[in-house]
PDB file of C-alpha atoms and ligand atoms in Angstrom:
ATOM      1  CA  MET A   1     112.306  80.118  99.995  1.00  0.00           C
ATOM      2  CA  LYS A   2     108.552  80.070  98.234  1.00  0.00           C
ATOM      3  CA  THR A   3     108.947  82.043  95.286  1.00  0.00           C
ATOM      4  CA  LYS A   4     104.986  83.144  94.362  1.00  0.00           C
ATOM      5  CA  VAL A   5     104.376  86.981  95.336  1.00  0.00           C
ATOM      6  CA  ARG A   6     101.222  86.860  97.869  1.00  0.00           C
ATOM      7  CA  LYS A   7     101.424  89.184  99.982  1.00  0.00           C
ATOM      8  CA  ALA A   8     101.164  93.090  99.556  1.00  0.00           C
ATOM      9  CA  VAL A   9     103.154  95.515 102.193  1.00  0.00           C
ATOM     10  CA  PHE A  10     101.582  99.497 102.557  1.00  0.00           C
ATOM     11  CA  PRO A  11     103.754 101.454 104.482  1.00  0.00           C
ATOM     12  CA  ALA A  12     101.458 104.280 105.554  1.00  0.00           C
ATOM     13  CA  ALA A  13     102.605 105.574 108.736  1.00  0.00           C
ATOM     14  CA  GLY A  14     104.024 108.541 107.962  1.00  0.00           C
ATOM     15  CA  PHE A  15     103.090 112.216 108.678  1.00  0.00           C
ATOM     16  CA  GLY A  16     102.069 113.310 105.002  1.00  0.00           C
ATOM     17  CA  THR A  17     103.346 116.645 106.147  1.00  0.00           C
ATOM     18  CA  ARG A  18     103.491 117.990 102.747  1.00  0.00           C
ATOM     19  CA  PHE A  19     100.450 117.497 102.313  1.00  0.00           C
ATOM     20  CA  LEU A  20      99.166 119.605 106.022  1.00  0.00           C
ATOM     21  CA  PRO A  21      97.008 120.977 106.810  1.00  0.00           C
ATOM     22  CA  ALA A  22      94.754 118.622 104.753  1.00  0.00           C
ATOM     23  CA  THR A  23      96.589 115.807 106.775  1.00  0.00           C
ATOM     24  CA  LYS A  24      96.748 116.320 110.036  1.00  0.00           C
ATOM     25  CA  ALA A  25      93.725 114.900 111.021  1.00  0.00           C
ATOM     26  CA  ILE A  26      93.096 112.550 107.914  1.00  0.00           C
ATOM     27  CA  PRO A  27      95.543 110.337 107.022  1.00  0.00           C
ATOM     28  CA  LYS A  28      97.009 110.807 103.879  1.00  0.00           C
ATOM     29  CA  GLU A  29      96.499 107.452 102.327  1.00  0.00           C
ATOM     30  CA  MET A  30      92.756 108.166 102.718  1.00  0.00           C
ATOM     31  CA  LEU A  31      92.661 111.471 100.561  1.00  0.00           C
ATOM     32  CA  ALA A  32      90.673 111.153  97.173  1.00  0.00           C
ATOM     33  CA  VAL A  33      91.198 110.464  94.248  1.00  0.00           C
ATOM     34  CA  VAL A  34      87.911 111.925  92.501  1.00  0.00           C
ATOM     35  CA  ASP A  35      85.930 109.324  95.031  1.00  0.00           C
ATOM     36  CA  LYS A  36      88.472 106.997  95.969  1.00  0.00           C
ATOM     37  CA  PRO A  37      90.746 107.404  98.613  1.00  0.00           C
ATOM     38  CA  ILE A  38      94.475 106.759  97.647  1.00  0.00           C
ATOM     39  CA  ILE A  39      95.027 103.727  99.519  1.00  0.00           C
ATOM     40  CA  GLN A  40      92.255 101.701  97.671  1.00  0.00           C
ATOM     41  CA  TYR A  41      93.842 102.057  93.839  1.00  0.00           C
ATOM     42  CA  GLY A  42      97.010 100.501  95.669  1.00  0.00           C
ATOM     43  CA  VAL A  43      95.434  97.759  97.274  1.00  0.00           C
ATOM     44  CA  GLU A  44      92.759  97.174  94.570  1.00  0.00           C
ATOM     45  CA  GLU A  45      95.947  97.024  91.795  1.00  0.00           C
ATOM     46  CA  ALA A  46      97.584  94.495  94.783  1.00  0.00           C
ATOM     47  CA  LEU A  47      94.783  91.779  94.167  1.00  0.00           C
ATOM     48  CA  ALA A  48      94.850  92.491  90.200  1.00  0.00           C
ATOM     49  CA  ALA A  49      98.244  91.029  90.107  1.00  0.00           C
ATOM     50  CA  GLY A  50      97.329  88.005  91.998  1.00  0.00           C
ATOM     51  CA  CYS A  51      98.630  89.390  95.823  1.00  0.00           C
ATOM     52  CA  GLU A  52      95.950  86.925  98.451  1.00  0.00           C
ATOM     53  CA  GLU A  53      97.031  89.016 101.722  1.00  0.00           C
ATOM     54  CA  ILE A  54      97.603  93.103 102.340  1.00  0.00           C
ATOM     55  CA  ILE A  55      99.511  94.147 104.835  1.00  0.00           C
ATOM     56  CA  ILE A  56      99.428  97.379 106.028  1.00  0.00           C
ATOM     57  CA  ILE A  57     101.070  99.506 108.095  1.00  0.00           C
ATOM     58  CA  THR A  58      99.770 101.537 110.313  1.00  0.00           C
ATOM     59  CA  ALA A  59     100.113 104.355 113.632  1.00  0.00           C
ATOM     60  CA  ARG A  60      98.146 106.570 115.682  1.00  0.00           C
ATOM     61  CA  GLY A  61      95.837 108.378 113.977  1.00  0.00           C
ATOM     62  CA  LYS A  62      95.265 106.361 111.405  1.00  0.00           C
ATOM     63  CA  SER A  63      92.385 104.502 111.973  1.00  0.00           C
ATOM     64  CA  ALA A  64      90.204 105.412 109.186  1.00  0.00           C
ATOM     65  CA  ILE A  65      92.188 103.513 107.353  1.00  0.00           C
ATOM     66  CA  GLU A  66      90.775 100.108 108.802  1.00  0.00           C
ATOM     67  CA  ASP A  67      87.173 101.363 109.475  1.00  0.00           C
ATOM     68  CA  HIS A  68      87.601 102.134 105.747  1.00  0.00           C
ATOM     69  CA  PHE A  69      88.181  98.215 104.628  1.00  0.00           C
ATOM     70  CA  ASP A  70      85.666  97.011 107.813  1.00  0.00           C
ATOM     71  CA  ILE A  71      81.858  96.959 107.442  1.00  0.00           C
ATOM     72  CA  SER A  72      80.415  99.365 108.482  1.00  0.00           C
ATOM     73  CA  TYR A  73      76.929  98.639 109.291  1.00  0.00           C
ATOM     74  CA  GLU A  74      75.058 101.423 110.398  1.00  0.00           C
ATOM     75  CA  LEU A  75      76.005 103.231 106.923  1.00  0.00           C
ATOM     76  CA  GLU A  76      74.908 100.055 105.510  1.00  0.00           C
ATOM     77  CA  ALA A  77      71.510  99.478 107.527  1.00  0.00           C
ATOM     78  CA  SER A  78      70.897 103.344 106.153  1.00  0.00           C
ATOM     79  CA  LEU A  79      71.497 102.662 102.300  1.00  0.00           C
ATOM     80  CA  GLU A  80      69.023  99.341 102.613  1.00  0.00           C
ATOM     81  CA  LYS A  81      66.190 101.094 104.177  1.00  0.00           C
ATOM     82  CA  ARG A  82      66.533 103.772 101.777  1.00  0.00           C
ATOM     83  CA  GLY A  83      67.033 101.288  98.527  1.00  0.00           C
ATOM     84  CA  LYS A  84      70.305 102.450  97.670  1.00  0.00           C
ATOM     85  CA  THR A  85      70.731  99.541  96.135  1.00  0.00           C
ATOM     86  CA  GLU A  86      74.175 100.553  93.451  1.00  0.00           C
ATOM     87  CA  LEU A  87      75.884 101.899  97.336  1.00  0.00           C
ATOM     88  CA  LEU A  88      74.998  99.413  99.251  1.00  0.00           C
ATOM     89  CA  GLU A  89      77.222  96.889  96.311  1.00  0.00           C
ATOM     90  CA  LEU A  90      79.816  99.958  96.672  1.00  0.00           C
ATOM     91  CA  SER A  91      80.585  99.917 100.173  1.00  0.00           C
ATOM     92  CA  ARG A  92      80.794  96.244 100.657  1.00  0.00           C
ATOM     93  CA  LYS A  93      82.488  95.795  97.691  1.00  0.00           C
ATOM     94  CA  VAL A  94      85.002  97.431  99.738  1.00  0.00           C
ATOM     95  CA  SER A  95      84.427  95.686 102.859  1.00  0.00           C
ATOM     96  CA  ASN A  96      84.838  92.199 101.055  1.00  0.00           C
ATOM     97  CA  MET A  97      87.572  93.432  99.352  1.00  0.00           C
ATOM     98  CA  ALA A  98      90.554  91.647 100.562  1.00  0.00           C
ATOM     99  CA  ASN A  99      92.337  89.628 103.318  1.00  0.00           C
ATOM    100  CA  LEU A 100      93.840  92.386 105.527  1.00  0.00           C
ATOM    101  CA  SER A 101      96.380  92.847 108.767  1.00  0.00           C
ATOM    102  CA  TYR A 102      97.348  95.766 110.298  1.00  0.00           C
ATOM    103  CA  VAL A 103     100.355  96.389 112.287  1.00  0.00           C
ATOM    104  CA  ARG A 104     101.323  99.885 114.318  1.00  0.00           C
ATOM    105  CA  GLN A 105     104.840 100.878 113.447  1.00  0.00           C
ATOM    106  CA  LYS A 106     105.074 103.282 116.714  1.00  0.00           C
ATOM    107  CA  GLU A 107     107.636 105.828 115.532  1.00  0.00           C
ATOM    108  CA  ALA A 108     108.382 107.253 112.288  1.00  0.00           C
ATOM    109  CA  LYS A 109     111.624 106.279 111.738  1.00  0.00           C
ATOM    110  CA  GLY A 110     112.203 105.783 108.243  1.00  0.00           C
ATOM    111  CA  LEU A 111     110.027 103.902 105.225  1.00  0.00           C
ATOM    112  CA  GLY A 112     112.804 101.056 105.796  1.00  0.00           C
ATOM    113  CA  HIS A 113     111.804 100.391 109.034  1.00  0.00           C
ATOM    114  CA  ALA A 114     108.131 100.412 108.226  1.00  0.00           C
ATOM    115  CA  VAL A 115     108.736  97.470 105.811  1.00  0.00           C
ATOM    116  CA  LEU A 116     110.427  95.683 108.668  1.00  0.00           C
ATOM    117  CA  MET A 117     107.160  95.502 110.966  1.00  0.00           C
ATOM    118  CA  ALA A 118     105.868  92.991 108.222  1.00  0.00           C
ATOM    119  CA  LYS A 119     108.882  90.619 109.077  1.00  0.00           C
ATOM    120  CA  ASP A 120     106.564  88.544 111.213  1.00  0.00           C
ATOM    121  CA  LEU A 121     103.602  88.242 108.632  1.00  0.00           C
ATOM    122  CA  VAL A 122     105.317  88.126 105.325  1.00  0.00           C
ATOM    123  CA  GLY A 123     107.799  85.418 107.117  1.00  0.00           C
ATOM    124  CA  ASP A 124     110.442  83.656 104.216  1.00  0.00           C
ATOM    125  CA  GLU A 125     108.578  84.626 100.957  1.00  0.00           C
ATOM    126  CA  PRO A 126     109.580  87.400  98.428  1.00  0.00           C
ATOM    127  CA  PHE A 127     106.695  90.210  98.955  1.00  0.00           C
ATOM    128  CA  ALA A 128     105.339  93.923  96.948  1.00  0.00           C
ATOM    129  CA  VAL A 129     105.724  97.073  98.602  1.00  0.00           C
ATOM    130  CA  ILE A 130     103.254  99.223  97.614  1.00  0.00           C
ATOM    131  CA  LEU A 131     103.507 103.196  98.455  1.00  0.00           C
ATOM    132  CA  PRO A 132      99.986 104.331  98.975  1.00  0.00           C
ATOM    133  CA  ASP A 133     100.896 107.626  97.502  1.00  0.00           C
ATOM    134  CA  ASP A 134     102.113 106.523  93.744  1.00  0.00           C
ATOM    135  CA  VAL A 135      98.753 106.104  92.279  1.00  0.00           C
ATOM    136  CA  ILE A 136      99.260 104.538  89.547  1.00  0.00           C
ATOM    137  CA  ASP A 137      97.421 104.090  86.171  1.00  0.00           C
ATOM    138  CA  ALA A 138      97.999 100.978  83.669  1.00  0.00           C
ATOM    139  CA  THR A 139      96.327  99.007  81.414  1.00  0.00           C
ATOM    140  CA  THR A 140      98.473  96.017  83.526  1.00  0.00           C
ATOM    141  CA  PRO A 141      98.313  96.576  86.951  1.00  0.00           C
ATOM    142  CA  CYS A 142     102.181  97.954  87.980  1.00  0.00           C
ATOM    143  CA  VAL A 143     102.159  95.464  90.103  1.00  0.00           C
ATOM    144  CA  LYS A 144     100.975  92.631  87.689  1.00  0.00           C
ATOM    145  CA  GLN A 145     104.310  93.508  85.709  1.00  0.00           C
ATOM    146  CA  MET A 146     106.806  93.508  88.034  1.00  0.00           C
ATOM    147  CA  ILE A 147     105.792  90.191  89.501  1.00  0.00           C
ATOM    148  CA  ASP A 148     105.916  88.646  86.377  1.00  0.00           C
ATOM    149  CA  VAL A 149     109.251  90.139  85.709  1.00  0.00           C
ATOM    150  CA  PHE A 150     109.858  88.492  89.067  1.00  0.00           C
ATOM    151  CA  ASP A 151     108.946  85.322  88.233  1.00  0.00           C
ATOM    152  CA  GLU A 152     111.415  85.576  84.882  1.00  0.00           C
ATOM    153  CA  VAL A 153     114.578  86.579  86.477  1.00  0.00           C
ATOM    154  CA  GLN A 154     114.209  85.910  90.226  1.00  0.00           C
ATOM    155  CA  GLY A 155     115.650  88.582  92.167  1.00  0.00           C
ATOM    156  CA  SER A 156     114.373  92.243  93.804  1.00  0.00           C
ATOM    157  CA  VAL A 157     112.213  94.126  91.623  1.00  0.00           C
ATOM    158  CA  LEU A 158     112.082  98.157  91.774  1.00  0.00           C
ATOM    159  CA  ALA A 159     109.702  99.965  89.728  1.00  0.00           C
ATOM    160  CA  THR A 160     111.029 102.302  87.737  1.00  0.00           C
ATOM    161  CA  MET A 161     110.343 106.088  85.344  1.00  0.00           C
ATOM    162  CA  VAL A 162     112.239 108.127  83.093  1.00  0.00           C
ATOM    163  CA  VAL A 163     112.216 111.411  84.113  1.00  0.00           C
ATOM    164  CA  GLU A 164     114.388 113.735  82.435  1.00  0.00           C
ATOM    165  CA  GLY A 165     116.293 116.993  83.596  1.00  0.00           C
ATOM    166  CA  PRO A 166     116.764 118.432  87.061  1.00  0.00           C
ATOM    167  CA  GLY A 167     113.505 116.757  88.449  1.00  0.00           C
ATOM    168  CA  ILE A 168     115.516 113.468  88.832  1.00  0.00           C
ATOM    169  CA  SER A 169     116.897 115.090  91.900  1.00  0.00           C
ATOM    170  CA  ALA A 170     113.749 114.636  93.919  1.00  0.00           C
ATOM    171  CA  TYR A 171     114.600 111.037  93.998  1.00  0.00           C
ATOM    172  CA  GLY A 172     116.550 107.551  94.387  1.00  0.00           C
ATOM    173  CA  VAL A 173     118.009 107.001  90.854  1.00  0.00           C
ATOM    174  CA  LEU A 174     119.372 103.607  89.537  1.00  0.00           C
ATOM    175  CA  ASP A 175     123.108 102.856  88.193  1.00  0.00           C
ATOM    176  CA  GLY A 176     122.970  99.959  86.091  1.00  0.00           C
ATOM    177  CA  SER A 177     122.840  98.258  82.331  1.00  0.00           C
ATOM    178  CA  PRO A 178     119.161  97.275  80.614  1.00  0.00           C
ATOM    179  CA  LEU A 179     118.944  93.402  79.305  1.00  0.00           C
ATOM    180  CA  SER A 180     119.727  93.084  76.098  1.00  0.00           C
ATOM    181  CA  ASN A 181     116.375  90.839  75.519  1.00  0.00           C
ATOM    182  CA  ASN A 182     114.273  93.367  77.553  1.00  0.00           C
ATOM    183  CA  PRO A 183     115.542  97.448  77.753  1.00  0.00           C
ATOM    184  CA  ARG A 184     112.959  97.606  80.238  1.00  0.00           C
ATOM    185  CA  ILE A 185     114.000  95.306  82.573  1.00  0.00           C
ATOM    186  CA  ILE A 186     117.963  96.862  83.933  1.00  0.00           C
ATOM    187  CA  GLU A 187     120.176  95.390  86.199  1.00  0.00           C
ATOM    188  CA  ALA A 188     120.897  97.195  89.221  1.00  0.00           C
ATOM    189  CA  ARG A 189     124.999  98.040  90.136  1.00  0.00           C
ATOM    190  CA  GLY A 190     124.012 100.669  92.463  1.00  0.00           C
ATOM    191  CA  MET A 191     121.348 103.714  93.267  1.00  0.00           C
ATOM    192  CA  VAL A 192     121.811 107.134  94.434  1.00  0.00           C
ATOM    193  CA  GLU A 193     119.342 108.386  97.127  1.00  0.00           C
ATOM    194  CA  LYS A 194     118.818 111.964  95.606  1.00  0.00           C
ATOM    195  CA  PRO A 195     121.756 112.831  93.535  1.00  0.00           C
ATOM    196  CA  LYS A 196     122.770 116.270  92.213  1.00  0.00           C
ATOM    197  CA  PHE A 197     121.643 116.878  88.119  1.00  0.00           C
ATOM    198  CA  GLU A 198     124.893 116.344  87.351  1.00  0.00           C
ATOM    199  CA  ASP A 199     125.957 112.950  89.247  1.00  0.00           C
ATOM    200  CA  ALA A 200     123.051 110.862  88.676  1.00  0.00           C
ATOM    201  CA  PRO A 201     124.168 107.544  86.786  1.00  0.00           C
ATOM    202  CA  SER A 202     120.711 107.493  84.548  1.00  0.00           C
ATOM    203  CA  LYS A 203     117.848 109.073  84.305  1.00  0.00           C
ATOM    204  CA  ASN A 204     116.085 105.813  85.794  1.00  0.00           C
ATOM    205  CA  ALA A 205     114.253 107.052  89.372  1.00  0.00           C
ATOM    206  CA  ILE A 206     113.541 104.379  91.721  1.00  0.00           C
ATOM    207  CA  ILE A 207     109.246 105.001  92.654  1.00  0.00           C
ATOM    208  CA  GLY A 208     106.660 103.281  94.705  1.00  0.00           C
ATOM    209  CA  ARG A 209     106.446  99.866  93.906  1.00  0.00           C
ATOM    210  CA  TYR A 210     109.007  97.186  95.147  1.00  0.00           C
ATOM    211  CA  ILE A 211     109.180  93.141  94.829  1.00  0.00           C
ATOM    212  CA  LEU A 212     111.710  93.010  97.346  1.00  0.00           C
ATOM    213  CA  THR A 213     112.979  89.170  98.702  1.00  0.00           C
ATOM    214  CA  PRO A 214     112.735  88.531 102.428  1.00  0.00           C
ATOM    215  CA  LYS A 215     116.233  88.766 102.706  1.00  0.00           C
ATOM    216  CA  ILE A 216     115.680  92.333 102.840  1.00  0.00           C
ATOM    217  CA  PHE A 217     114.805  92.035 106.592  1.00  0.00           C
ATOM    218  CA  GLU A 218     117.595  90.429 108.280  1.00  0.00           C
ATOM    219  CA  LEU A 219     119.524  93.527 105.760  1.00  0.00           C
ATOM    220  CA  LEU A 220     117.209  96.290 107.544  1.00  0.00           C
ATOM    221  CA  GLU A 221     117.641  95.272 111.206  1.00  0.00           C
ATOM    222  CA  ASN A 222     121.000  95.070 110.687  1.00  0.00           C
ATOM    223  CA  ILE A 223     121.543  98.552 108.945  1.00  0.00           C
ATOM    224  CA  THR A 224     122.729 101.851 110.644  1.00  0.00           C
ATOM    225  CA  PRO A 225     119.645 104.850 111.238  1.00  0.00           C
ATOM    226  CA  GLY A 226     120.515 107.845 108.411  1.00  0.00           C
ATOM    227  CA  ALA A 227     119.977 110.878 108.347  1.00  0.00           C
ATOM    228  CA  GLY A 228     117.200 112.411 111.125  1.00  0.00           C
ATOM    229  CA  GLY A 229     117.611 108.480 112.658  1.00  0.00           C
ATOM    230  CA  GLU A 230     115.515 107.338 109.710  1.00  0.00           C
ATOM    231  CA  LEU A 231     115.851 103.396 108.547  1.00  0.00           C
ATOM    232  CA  GLN A 232     116.227 103.829 104.504  1.00  0.00           C
ATOM    233  CA  LEU A 233     114.841 101.284 102.500  1.00  0.00           C
ATOM    234  CA  THR A 234     118.047 101.994  99.877  1.00  0.00           C
ATOM    235  CA  ASP A 235     120.407 101.502 101.871  1.00  0.00           C
ATOM    236  CA  GLY A 236     118.395  97.796 102.977  1.00  0.00           C
ATOM    237  CA  ILE A 237     118.346  97.526  99.149  1.00  0.00           C
ATOM    238  CA  LYS A 238     121.953  98.726  98.289  1.00  0.00           C
ATOM    239  CA  GLY A 239     122.975  95.294 101.276  1.00  0.00           C
ATOM    240  CA  LEU A 240     120.992  93.061  98.691  1.00  0.00           C
ATOM    241  CA  LEU A 241     122.604  94.006  95.872  1.00  0.00           C
ATOM    242  CA  LYS A 242     125.621  92.581  97.488  1.00  0.00           C
ATOM    243  CA  THR A 243     124.669  89.331  97.814  1.00  0.00           C
ATOM    244  CA  GLU A 244     121.734  88.804  94.951  1.00  0.00           C
ATOM    245  CA  ARG A 245     120.454  90.387  91.796  1.00  0.00           C
ATOM    246  CA  VAL A 246     118.486  93.285  92.068  1.00  0.00           C
ATOM    247  CA  TYR A 247     116.632  95.011  88.695  1.00  0.00           C
ATOM    248  CA  GLY A 248     115.050  97.709  88.027  1.00  0.00           C
ATOM    249  CA  TYR A 249     111.901  98.095  85.787  1.00  0.00           C
ATOM    250  CA  ASN A 250     110.611 100.220  83.926  1.00  0.00           C
ATOM    251  CA  PHE A 251     107.125  99.529  83.711  1.00  0.00           C
ATOM    252  CA  GLU A 252     104.016 100.648  81.917  1.00  0.00           C
ATOM    253  CA  GLY A 253     101.778 103.248  82.454  1.00  0.00           C
ATOM    254  CA  ILE A 254     101.660 106.335  84.493  1.00  0.00           C
ATOM    255  CA  ARG A 255     103.050 107.370  88.142  1.00  0.00           C
ATOM    256  CA  HIS A 256     101.053 110.275  90.345  1.00  0.00           C
ATOM    257  CA  ASP A 257     102.722 111.227  93.113  1.00  0.00           C
ATOM    258  CA  ALA A 258      99.294 111.688  95.131  1.00  0.00           C
ATOM    259  CA  GLY A 259     101.378 112.538  98.359  1.00  0.00           C
ATOM    260  CA  ASP A 260     101.812 115.583  96.580  1.00  0.00           C
ATOM    261  CA  LYS A 261      99.823 118.754  95.997  1.00  0.00           C
ATOM    262  CA  PHE A 262     100.634 119.212  92.776  1.00  0.00           C
ATOM    263  CA  GLY A 263     100.347 115.448  91.483  1.00  0.00           C
ATOM    264  CA  MET A 264      97.408 114.859  93.426  1.00  0.00           C
ATOM    265  CA  LEU A 265      95.733 117.852  91.266  1.00  0.00           C
ATOM    266  CA  LYS A 266      97.059 116.046  87.822  1.00  0.00           C
ATOM    267  CA  ALA A 267      95.749 112.403  88.833  1.00  0.00           C
ATOM    268  CA  THR A 268      92.519 114.091  89.828  1.00  0.00           C
ATOM    269  CA  VAL A 269      91.943 115.531  86.751  1.00  0.00           C
ATOM    270  CA  ASP A 270      93.251 112.760  84.581  1.00  0.00           C
ATOM    271  CA  PHE A 271      91.194 109.851  86.590  1.00  0.00           C
ATOM    272  CA  ALA A 272      88.317 112.121  86.260  1.00  0.00           C
ATOM    273  CA  LEU A 273      88.437 112.726  82.348  1.00  0.00           C
ATOM    274  CA  LYS A 274      88.591 108.606  82.343  1.00  0.00           C
ATOM    275  CA  ARG A 275      85.657 108.480  84.027  1.00  0.00           C
ATOM    276  CA  ASP A 276      82.440 107.705  82.111  1.00  0.00           C
ATOM    277  CA  ASP A 277      80.238 109.331  84.300  1.00  0.00           C
ATOM    278  CA  LEU A 278      82.072 112.491  85.160  1.00  0.00           C
ATOM    279  CA  GLY A 279      84.446 112.591  81.779  1.00  0.00           C
ATOM    280  CA  PRO A 280      82.685 113.843  79.255  1.00  0.00           C
ATOM    281  CA  PRO A 281      80.877 116.663  81.263  1.00  0.00           C
ATOM    282  CA  PHE A 282      84.052 118.076  82.976  1.00  0.00           C
ATOM    283  CA  ARG A 283      86.160 117.540  79.859  1.00  0.00           C
ATOM    284  CA  GLU A 284      83.499 120.790  78.715  1.00  0.00           C
ATOM    285  CA  TYR A 285      84.421 122.627  81.726  1.00  0.00           C
ATOM    286  CA  LEU A 286      87.839 122.306  81.807  1.00  0.00           C
ATOM    287  CA  LYS A 287      87.340 123.642  77.974  1.00  0.00           C
ATOM    288  CA  SER A 288      85.258 126.384  79.290  1.00  0.00           C
ATOM    289  CA  LEU A 289      87.808 127.826  81.160  1.00  0.00           C
ATOM    290  CA  SER A 290      89.710 130.785  79.561  1.00  0.00           C
ATOM    291  CA  LEU A 291      93.234 129.863  80.611  1.00  0.00           C
TER     292      LEU A 291
HETATM  293  P1  UTP B   1     107.148 109.495 102.081  1.00  0.00           P
HETATM  294  O1  UTP B   1     107.887 110.421 102.849  1.00  0.00           O
HETATM  295  O2  UTP B   1     106.633 110.041 100.940  1.00  0.00           O
HETATM  296  O3  UTP B   1     105.435 110.198 103.472  1.00  0.00           O
HETATM  297  O4  UTP B   1     107.066 108.059 102.714  1.00  0.00           O
HETATM  298  P2  UTP B   1     105.194 110.886 104.652  1.00  0.00           P
HETATM  299  O5  UTP B   1     107.056 111.192 105.666  1.00  0.00           O
HETATM  300  O6  UTP B   1     104.067 110.264 105.163  1.00  0.00           O
HETATM  301  O7  UTP B   1     105.141 112.070 104.058  1.00  0.00           O
HETATM  302  P3  UTP B   1     105.958 113.532 103.680  1.00  0.00           P
HETATM  303  O8  UTP B   1     106.822 113.365 102.912  1.00  0.00           O
HETATM  304  O9  UTP B   1     105.924 114.034 105.282  1.00  0.00           O
HETATM  305  O10 UTP B   1     104.998 115.008 103.164  1.00  0.00           O
HETATM  306  C1  UTP B   1     106.391 107.227 101.631  1.00  0.00           C
HETATM  307  C2  UTP B   1     105.597 106.344 102.784  1.00  0.00           C
HETATM  308  O11 UTP B   1     106.030 105.521 103.186  1.00  0.00           O
HETATM  309  C3  UTP B   1     105.069 105.528 104.679  1.00  0.00           C
HETATM  310  C4  UTP B   1     104.104 106.979 104.130  1.00  0.00           C
HETATM  311  O12 UTP B   1     103.492 106.809 104.885  1.00  0.00           O
HETATM  312  C5  UTP B   1     104.292 106.609 103.100  1.00  0.00           C
HETATM  313  O13 UTP B   1     103.569 105.860 102.394  1.00  0.00           O
HETATM  314  N1  UTP B   1     105.896 105.693 106.013  1.00  0.00           N
HETATM  315  C6  UTP B   1     107.536 106.913 106.123  1.00  0.00           C
HETATM  316  C7  UTP B   1     105.931 105.055 106.823  1.00  0.00           C
HETATM  317  O14 UTP B   1     105.283 104.239 106.628  1.00  0.00           O
HETATM  318  N2  UTP B   1     106.809 104.969 108.557  1.00  0.00           N
HETATM  319  C8  UTP B   1     107.518 106.468 108.111  1.00  0.00           C
HETATM  320  O15 UTP B   1     108.425 106.271 109.522  1.00  0.00           O
HETATM  321  C9  UTP B   1     108.430 106.961 106.987  1.00  0.00           C
END
């Protein structure tokens, strides 16, 4: 097995029902935080982490994602004609961004099934999985932090964050022990999907970033579908745990669930406030609100 993480898989074939009606005709992954589709944040993160190949799992109705990362001749010609050089550069930057491949998931049979669609394109090497709804604000890109951990531990790495209180029940929760030399790294014993608060084995919630070894494909091919006929990625990872070491990693940064309306609002405010152009007037506007 090669050991460098060169490929990043973006499952983007879900229905995005939490964001209806916006997602009836627009892919959830194309909803923007400020002025950038959420999937572009993830792609930029993967590239900044050194990934060279981006594999996007798409489905019917998701062609806007392909169009977004493609050249838009009409738009570019029009911008060029009107002398809008900065906007032209912005548009070209997106289409030149990465080496992208697309695989269709014909039926939304779950996250595990979506990842399995990338088997042939990934081959026999470790790879990253990035859920585009999780937009992460971090000084060192979250996937870069995880690849550094992977290089150290040579086992699959799941990004986790500490969730206090009953909110933990919305996540897959890691059961494990922190390493003595780096307590951010947790050697996993198991994981529990959406436990009751009182049954949660820890406060470490698994979020939408994974570095996985290729063994996961064999396991995903052999697991039985869970609720709603879906193949769960966590069931595949539980299988990995039987033969390989798997680690949680409490990454440094803030994760926004932009696939959820409230999470998207928070992400928009946080990212807008950080912008040089929008931050100062937006801050003034927020202060003027009599809340
Ligand atoms: P989510 O459950 O967050 O996405 O799956 P969803 O199903 O699109 O959204 P809701 O819950 O109905 O609002 C996590 C990720 O896995 C992808 C989704 O596109 C999302 O990025 N996914 C999920 C697939 O690619 N295929 C699937 O069959 C299921």
